[in-house]
Amino acid sequence: KDFELFLSEDEIQSGISKLAYKINHDYAGKDVIFLGILNGAFMFCSDLMKAFTSPSEIGFIKAASYEGMESTGKVKFHEAGQLNYNNRDIIIVEDIIDTGNTLKALYEYLGKHNPKSIKVCTLLFKKEAYQQSLPIDYVCFETENKFLLGYGLDYDGYGRNLPEVYILND
């Protein structure tokens, strides 16, 4: 596969700083749970948490729906630890949102735990691929509907460690 640079490390960090500013304003003084979606959001979640200034907890949940570069259409969740979501403000932290199927399934899953609120924060949003009506509250970057790699995003498990994001050439 042939990839080219899409977002530099500096562009990513600048985007996260701007996004964190908005989240800090919206959640000033509130006790928030950041729920990172594994495996892809771990780098984004870490950098975002470093810029958040109010009390917060962090948790992770693994959502699997991809094999290679294709979605299976089925989402499976595996929580890493136990958090109490009851009457809590939750910010879902995603690396990328495309169809929104994972997000819809996650909303249903979290809704059973009686959260106070659920907001969605994503590094990358493929707006033209999005098929749901759920709001995407915080978006770092919008992108076209192409395969991306790096900064947590992978191709069959590889490339997550890259500090930049690359896009697949046609």
Short mmCIF file of C-alpha atoms in Angstrom, two decimals:
data_model
loop_
_atom_site.label_atom_id
_atom_site.label_comp_id
_atom_site.label_asym_id
_atom_site.label_seq_id
_atom_site.Cartn_x
_atom_site.Cartn_y
_atom_site.Cartn_z
CA LYS A 1 0.00 0.00 0.00
CA ASP A 2 1.13 3.55 -0.76
CA PHE A 3 0.45 6.22 1.89
CA GLU A 4 1.24 9.94 1.96
CA LEU A 5 1.36 12.38 4.87
CA PHE A 6 -2.07 13.73 5.81
CA LEU A 7 -1.44 15.41 9.20
CA SER A 8 1.94 16.23 10.71
CA GLU A 9 2.68 15.74 14.38
CA ASP A 10 2.58 19.54 14.88
CA GLU A 11 -0.81 19.84 13.15
CA ILE A 12 -2.22 17.06 15.34
CA GLN A 13 -0.94 18.63 18.56
CA SER A 14 -2.24 22.06 17.54
CA GLY A 15 -5.67 20.60 16.77
CA ILE A 16 -5.77 18.81 20.12
CA SER A 17 -4.85 22.03 21.96
CA LYS A 18 -7.74 23.88 20.29
CA LEU A 19 -10.15 21.04 21.03
CA ALA A 20 -9.00 20.77 24.67
CA TYR A 21 -9.62 24.50 25.10
CA LYS A 22 -13.29 24.00 24.08
CA ILE A 23 -13.71 20.94 26.32
CA ASN A 24 -12.08 22.74 29.27
CA HIS A 25 -14.56 25.59 28.80
CA ASP A 26 -17.58 23.28 28.51
CA TYR A 27 -16.61 21.09 31.49
CA ALA A 28 -14.95 23.60 33.82
CA GLY A 29 -15.28 22.30 37.37
CA LYS A 30 -17.14 19.15 36.33
CA ASP A 31 -16.04 15.62 37.16
CA VAL A 32 -15.76 13.90 33.78
CA ILE A 33 -15.06 10.38 32.60
CA PHE A 34 -13.02 10.24 29.41
CA LEU A 35 -13.78 6.90 27.80
CA GLY A 36 -11.12 6.04 25.26
CA ILE A 37 -12.00 3.54 22.56
CA LEU A 38 -9.22 1.00 22.11
CA ASN A 39 -7.07 0.32 20.38
CA GLY A 40 -6.97 3.36 18.16
CA ALA A 41 -7.75 6.25 20.52
CA PHE A 42 -5.02 5.60 23.09
CA MET A 43 -2.59 8.24 21.75
CA PHE A 44 -5.29 10.87 21.20
CA CYS A 45 -6.84 10.18 24.60
CA SER A 46 -3.47 10.54 26.33
CA ASP A 47 -2.68 13.87 24.68
CA LEU A 48 -6.21 15.18 25.28
CA MET A 49 -6.14 14.24 28.97
CA LYS A 50 -2.83 16.08 29.44
CA ALA A 51 -4.59 19.28 28.33
CA PHE A 52 -7.74 18.84 30.47
CA THR A 53 -7.66 20.90 33.67
CA SER A 54 -10.74 19.81 35.69
CA PRO A 55 -11.14 16.65 37.78
CA SER A 56 -11.51 13.59 35.60
CA GLU A 57 -11.22 9.85 35.36
CA ILE A 58 -10.11 7.86 32.40
CA GLY A 59 -11.30 4.48 31.27
CA PHE A 60 -10.95 2.38 28.18
CA ILE A 61 -13.26 0.11 26.29
CA LYS A 62 -12.28 -2.01 23.34
CA ALA A 63 -14.62 -1.81 20.39
CA ALA A 64 -13.81 -4.15 17.55
CA SER A 65 -15.53 -3.95 14.17
CA TYR A 66 -12.71 -3.99 11.58
CA GLU A 67 -10.77 -6.73 9.85
CA GLY A 68 -8.06 -5.31 7.61
CA MET A 69 -9.51 -2.24 5.91
CA GLU A 70 -13.15 -3.38 6.00
CA SER A 71 -15.82 -3.09 8.69
CA THR A 72 -17.52 -6.34 9.69
CA GLY A 73 -20.71 -4.45 10.59
CA LYS A 74 -20.75 -6.02 14.09
CA VAL A 75 -19.37 -4.30 17.19
CA LYS A 76 -18.04 -6.12 20.24
CA PHE A 77 -17.12 -4.34 23.51
CA HIS A 78 -14.62 -5.35 26.18
CA GLU A 79 -14.16 -3.00 29.15
CA ALA A 80 -10.73 -2.52 30.68
CA GLY A 81 -11.61 -2.17 34.37
CA GLN A 82 -14.85 -1.03 35.90
CA LEU A 83 -16.08 2.55 36.02
CA ASN A 84 -19.31 3.76 37.54
CA TYR A 85 -21.11 5.62 34.73
CA ASN A 86 -24.25 6.28 36.77
CA ASN A 87 -25.14 10.01 36.74
CA ARG A 88 -21.71 10.90 35.29
CA ASP A 89 -20.69 13.08 32.36
CA ILE A 90 -18.97 10.86 29.81
CA ILE A 91 -16.85 12.00 26.90
CA ILE A 92 -16.31 9.21 24.40
CA VAL A 93 -12.86 9.63 22.86
CA GLU A 94 -12.52 8.10 19.39
CA ASP A 95 -9.62 8.07 16.97
CA ILE A 96 -11.91 8.13 13.94
CA ILE A 97 -15.62 8.09 13.19
CA ASP A 98 -16.77 6.93 9.79
CA THR A 99 -20.12 5.11 9.50
CA GLY A 100 -20.96 5.70 13.16
CA ASN A 101 -22.03 2.10 13.72
CA THR A 102 -19.56 1.64 16.58
CA LEU A 103 -20.72 4.91 18.12
CA LYS A 104 -24.38 3.92 17.93
CA ALA A 105 -23.65 0.58 19.59
CA LEU A 106 -21.61 2.34 22.28
CA TYR A 107 -24.42 4.81 23.01
CA GLU A 108 -26.77 1.84 23.50
CA TYR A 109 -24.24 0.10 25.74
CA LEU A 110 -23.59 3.18 27.91
CA GLY A 111 -27.27 4.12 28.05
CA LYS A 112 -27.90 1.00 30.14
CA HIS A 113 -25.62 2.49 32.83
CA ASN A 114 -27.67 5.70 33.35
CA PRO A 115 -25.05 8.37 32.53
CA LYS A 116 -25.80 12.05 33.19
CA SER A 117 -24.60 12.96 29.70
CA ILE A 118 -22.68 11.51 26.77
CA LYS A 119 -20.60 13.63 24.40
CA VAL A 120 -18.40 12.46 21.56
CA CYS A 121 -14.88 13.66 20.83
CA THR A 122 -12.96 12.40 17.80
CA LEU A 123 -9.61 13.09 16.27
CA LEU A 124 -10.89 12.38 12.74
CA PHE A 125 -14.40 12.50 11.29
CA LYS A 126 -15.35 11.11 7.89
CA LYS A 127 -18.48 13.24 7.54
CA GLU A 128 -19.44 11.86 4.10
CA ALA A 129 -19.33 8.27 5.44
CA TYR A 130 -21.38 9.01 8.60
CA GLN A 131 -24.71 7.16 8.63
CA GLN A 132 -26.08 7.98 12.07
CA SER A 133 -27.97 10.90 13.59
CA LEU A 134 -26.02 11.05 16.85
CA PRO A 135 -24.20 14.35 17.40
CA ILE A 136 -20.42 14.49 17.10
CA ASP A 137 -19.67 17.16 19.66
CA TYR A 138 -15.93 17.70 19.33
CA VAL A 139 -14.05 17.13 16.06
CA CYS A 140 -10.35 17.78 15.66
CA PHE A 141 -10.20 17.19 11.89
CA GLU A 142 -12.70 16.33 9.16
CA THR A 143 -11.40 14.08 6.42
CA GLU A 144 -12.52 12.51 3.19
CA ASN A 145 -13.65 8.90 3.14
CA LYS A 146 -10.23 7.31 2.62
CA PHE A 147 -8.20 4.85 4.67
CA LEU A 148 -5.93 6.50 7.26
CA LEU A 149 -2.95 5.20 9.21
CA GLY A 150 -0.84 6.40 12.14
CA TYR A 151 -1.27 8.15 15.51
CA GLY A 152 -3.23 5.18 16.85
CA LEU A 153 -4.85 4.16 13.55
CA ASP A 154 -3.64 0.87 12.16
CA TYR A 155 -3.50 -1.40 9.15
CA ASP A 156 -3.85 -4.96 10.46
CA GLY A 157 -2.22 -3.92 13.75
CA TYR A 158 0.68 -1.96 12.30
CA GLY A 159 1.32 1.78 12.11
CA ARG A 160 -0.30 2.83 15.41
CA ASN A 161 3.04 4.10 16.71
CA LEU A 162 3.53 6.72 13.98
CA PRO A 163 3.30 10.30 15.36
CA GLU A 164 1.65 11.52 12.13
CA VAL A 165 -1.46 10.46 10.18
CA TYR A 166 -1.08 9.13 6.65
CA ILE A 167 -3.71 8.70 3.95
CA LEU A 168 -3.92 5.88 1.42
CA ASN A 169 -3.14 6.93 -2.16
CA ASP A 170 -5.57 5.66 -4.79
#
